[in-house]
């Protein structure tokens, strides 16, 4: 497991109060610790793996250990970072949050796949309308490519489908095109393939994350059931 050797700074954005850190492999990571709670980090871990299996541009991520000596005596770090395994996403410099101008130049098929991915994992936290929003998408300015991040709100039991369909950043790339059966079958094949890795993904979740009060005993069973629902025709009919 990687280990944090330096806490550089707190990131300017992020409800979960992540920190930019250097690891013992000399790479920099955006680290989500205690403020992201157990469920949030479990969701990040599962969604991140599944998203990468769907070929979405999610940064490389790891589980990283936060040693006690780095946060000792700092009340904010003790509360927000905590000790032990944390979720670490590879830091990508020179990025910009997506805006309407940049959005118009992004690949339509990629935005469509992000829409389906977020629907699959019940993630409403990628809203973007004419009034703005919180899209949780960055653009890598070195190559003008998308960066998909922030899945701690995935597998939301209060997921509102109507709000999702009207506010998700990729909605137009699903609803403005007539999705033929071939596209849907291709998406289903990718999702089916991704789920063959689910047991390994779940087995590699740190046990410490399950001790948080936000994690219920049925969480993983509920997540598995949600993910398998795409095989039901009603999953797709709800998007018509």
mmCIF file of C-alpha atoms in Angstrom, residues 44-183:
data_model
loop_
_atom_site.group_PDB
_atom_site.id
_atom_site.type_symbol
_atom_site.label_atom_id
_atom_site.label_comp_id
_atom_site.label_asym_id
_atom_site.label_seq_id
_atom_site.Cartn_x
_atom_site.Cartn_y
_atom_site.Cartn_z
ATOM 1 C CA UNK A 44 -15.409 6.023 -4.750
ATOM 2 C CA UNK A 45 -13.552 2.716 -4.857
ATOM 3 C CA UNK A 46 -16.353 0.713 -6.474
ATOM 4 C CA UNK A 47 -17.476 3.412 -8.919
ATOM 5 C CA UNK A 48 -13.918 4.242 -9.910
ATOM 6 C CA UNK A 49 -13.149 0.660 -10.854
ATOM 7 C CA UNK A 50 -16.395 0.191 -12.766
ATOM 8 C CA UNK A 51 -15.977 3.487 -14.593
ATOM 9 C CA UNK A 52 -12.502 2.542 -15.754
ATOM 10 C CA UNK A 53 -13.853 -0.809 -16.962
ATOM 11 C CA UNK A 54 -16.264 1.221 -19.109
ATOM 12 C CA UNK A 55 -13.266 3.132 -20.527
ATOM 13 C CA UNK A 56 -14.225 6.404 -18.866
ATOM 14 C CA UNK A 57 -11.363 8.891 -18.327
ATOM 15 C CA UNK A 58 -11.093 8.467 -14.562
ATOM 16 C CA UNK A 59 -7.650 9.255 -13.079
ATOM 17 C CA UNK A 60 -5.619 6.381 -11.679
ATOM 18 C CA UNK A 61 -6.432 5.819 -8.025
ATOM 19 C CA UNK A 62 -5.073 3.859 -5.087
ATOM 20 C CA UNK A 63 -5.633 3.139 -1.443
ATOM 21 C CA UNK A 64 -3.063 5.086 0.520
ATOM 22 C CA UNK A 65 -2.061 4.928 4.174
ATOM 23 C CA UNK A 66 -2.022 8.120 6.235
ATOM 24 C CA UNK A 67 0.496 7.672 9.082
ATOM 25 C CA UNK A 68 -0.288 9.091 12.492
ATOM 26 C CA UNK A 69 2.860 11.199 12.739
ATOM 27 C CA UNK A 70 1.760 13.371 9.792
ATOM 28 C CA UNK A 71 -1.455 14.551 11.429
ATOM 29 C CA UNK A 72 -0.546 14.413 15.116
ATOM 30 C CA UNK A 73 -1.257 17.695 16.875
ATOM 31 C CA UNK A 74 -3.285 19.195 14.012
ATOM 32 C CA UNK A 75 -6.972 19.164 14.917
ATOM 33 C CA UNK A 76 -8.173 19.864 11.364
ATOM 34 C CA UNK A 77 -6.108 17.036 9.907
ATOM 35 C CA UNK A 78 -7.209 14.634 12.624
ATOM 36 C CA UNK A 79 -10.866 15.381 11.827
ATOM 37 C CA UNK A 80 -10.663 15.750 8.038
ATOM 38 C CA UNK A 81 -7.931 13.295 7.076
ATOM 39 C CA UNK A 82 -7.680 10.802 9.911
ATOM 40 C CA UNK A 83 -5.248 7.910 10.233
ATOM 41 C CA UNK A 84 -5.161 4.766 8.123
ATOM 42 C CA UNK A 85 -6.327 3.875 4.612
ATOM 43 C CA UNK A 86 -7.684 6.716 2.481
ATOM 44 C CA UNK A 87 -8.815 7.066 -1.131
ATOM 45 C CA UNK A 88 -6.134 8.610 -3.338
ATOM 46 C CA UNK A 89 -6.749 9.869 -6.878
ATOM 47 C CA UNK A 90 -3.769 10.722 -9.077
ATOM 48 C CA UNK A 91 -3.338 14.491 -9.270
ATOM 49 C CA UNK A 92 -3.488 15.960 -12.757
ATOM 50 C CA UNK A 93 -2.113 19.518 -13.050
ATOM 51 C CA UNK A 94 -3.247 22.178 -15.518
ATOM 52 C CA UNK A 95 -6.936 21.425 -15.507
ATOM 53 C CA UNK A 96 -10.047 23.562 -15.768
ATOM 54 C CA UNK A 97 -13.578 22.851 -14.652
ATOM 55 C CA UNK A 98 -15.764 22.276 -17.665
ATOM 56 C CA UNK A 99 -17.924 25.130 -18.958
ATOM 57 C CA UNK A 100 -20.419 25.454 -21.797
ATOM 58 C CA UNK A 101 -17.752 26.421 -24.327
ATOM 59 C CA UNK A 102 -15.529 23.461 -23.493
ATOM 60 C CA UNK A 103 -18.508 21.124 -23.281
ATOM 61 C CA UNK A 104 -19.413 21.811 -26.907
ATOM 62 C CA UNK A 105 -16.056 20.412 -28.047
ATOM 63 C CA UNK A 106 -16.173 17.179 -26.052
ATOM 64 C CA UNK A 107 -16.903 13.781 -27.592
ATOM 65 C CA UNK A 108 -20.636 13.061 -27.736
ATOM 66 C CA UNK A 109 -20.220 9.320 -27.217
ATOM 67 C CA UNK A 110 -18.135 9.899 -24.101
ATOM 68 C CA UNK A 111 -20.726 12.227 -22.575
ATOM 69 C CA UNK A 112 -23.411 9.681 -23.423
ATOM 70 C CA UNK A 113 -21.448 6.954 -21.649
ATOM 71 C CA UNK A 114 -20.939 9.177 -18.600
ATOM 72 C CA UNK A 115 -24.699 9.725 -18.486
ATOM 73 C CA UNK A 116 -25.383 5.975 -18.545
ATOM 74 C CA UNK A 117 -22.617 5.295 -16.035
ATOM 75 C CA UNK A 118 -24.032 7.772 -13.528
ATOM 76 C CA UNK A 119 -27.521 6.366 -14.058
ATOM 77 C CA UNK A 120 -26.148 2.865 -13.448
ATOM 78 C CA UNK A 121 -24.430 3.838 -10.182
ATOM 79 C CA UNK A 122 -27.232 6.190 -9.095
ATOM 80 C CA UNK A 123 -25.041 9.275 -9.019
ATOM 81 C CA UNK A 124 -26.901 12.592 -9.294
ATOM 82 C CA UNK A 125 -23.784 14.595 -8.501
ATOM 83 C CA UNK A 126 -22.926 15.711 -12.034
ATOM 84 C CA UNK A 127 -25.481 18.423 -12.675
ATOM 85 C CA UNK A 128 -24.997 21.094 -15.324
ATOM 86 C CA UNK A 129 -27.667 23.345 -16.820
ATOM 87 C CA UNK A 130 -27.825 26.805 -18.386
ATOM 88 C CA UNK A 131 -27.636 28.166 -14.839
ATOM 89 C CA UNK A 132 -24.449 26.284 -14.002
ATOM 90 C CA UNK A 133 -24.126 23.429 -11.568
ATOM 91 C CA UNK A 134 -21.607 20.981 -10.144
ATOM 92 C CA UNK A 135 -20.574 18.797 -13.093
ATOM 93 C CA UNK A 136 -17.569 17.098 -11.469
ATOM 94 C CA UNK A 137 -15.817 17.075 -14.820
ATOM 95 C CA UNK A 138 -12.475 18.681 -15.540
ATOM 96 C CA UNK A 139 -10.702 19.288 -18.820
ATOM 97 C CA UNK A 140 -7.020 18.405 -19.073
ATOM 98 C CA UNK A 141 -5.651 21.512 -20.767
ATOM 99 C CA UNK A 142 -2.621 19.626 -22.080
ATOM 100 C CA UNK A 143 -4.755 17.578 -24.472
ATOM 101 C CA UNK A 144 -8.305 18.987 -24.151
ATOM 102 C CA UNK A 145 -9.624 15.693 -22.785
ATOM 103 C CA UNK A 146 -12.212 15.049 -20.093
ATOM 104 C CA UNK A 147 -11.425 13.970 -16.541
ATOM 105 C CA UNK A 148 -14.223 12.237 -14.635
ATOM 106 C CA UNK A 149 -14.013 12.344 -10.849
ATOM 107 C CA UNK A 150 -15.865 12.446 -7.523
ATOM 108 C CA UNK A 151 -18.156 9.471 -6.935
ATOM 109 C CA UNK A 152 -18.616 9.564 -3.172
ATOM 110 C CA UNK A 153 -22.348 10.224 -3.670
ATOM 111 C CA UNK A 154 -22.865 7.162 -5.859
ATOM 112 C CA UNK A 155 -25.395 4.461 -4.972
ATOM 113 C CA UNK A 156 -27.696 7.105 -3.556
ATOM 114 C CA UNK A 157 -30.834 5.577 -1.970
ATOM 115 C CA UNK A 158 -32.640 8.875 -2.646
ATOM 116 C CA UNK A 159 -31.655 9.013 -6.321
ATOM 117 C CA UNK A 160 -34.261 11.058 -8.223
ATOM 118 C CA UNK A 161 -34.536 9.856 -11.806
ATOM 119 C CA UNK A 162 -36.546 12.827 -13.088
ATOM 120 C CA UNK A 163 -34.052 15.335 -11.693
ATOM 121 C CA UNK A 164 -31.222 13.258 -13.108
ATOM 122 C CA UNK A 165 -32.745 13.169 -16.597
ATOM 123 C CA UNK A 166 -33.290 16.925 -16.644
ATOM 124 C CA UNK A 167 -30.023 18.092 -15.061
ATOM 125 C CA UNK A 168 -27.189 15.654 -15.835
ATOM 126 C CA UNK A 169 -24.426 17.138 -17.969
ATOM 127 C CA UNK A 170 -24.652 14.336 -20.527
ATOM 128 C CA UNK A 171 -28.437 14.166 -20.848
ATOM 129 C CA UNK A 172 -28.648 15.734 -24.318
ATOM 130 C CA UNK A 173 -26.292 13.150 -25.757
ATOM 131 C CA UNK A 174 -28.697 10.420 -24.762
ATOM 132 C CA UNK A 175 -32.080 12.015 -25.379
ATOM 133 C CA UNK A 176 -31.297 14.021 -28.530
ATOM 134 C CA UNK A 177 -30.143 10.917 -30.339
ATOM 135 C CA UNK A 178 -32.272 7.909 -31.082
ATOM 136 C CA UNK A 179 -30.378 5.149 -29.338
ATOM 137 C CA UNK A 180 -30.648 2.016 -31.418
ATOM 138 C CA UNK A 181 -30.538 -1.463 -29.976
ATOM 139 C CA UNK A 182 -26.944 -1.925 -31.098
ATOM 140 C CA UNK A 183 -25.721 0.946 -28.908
#
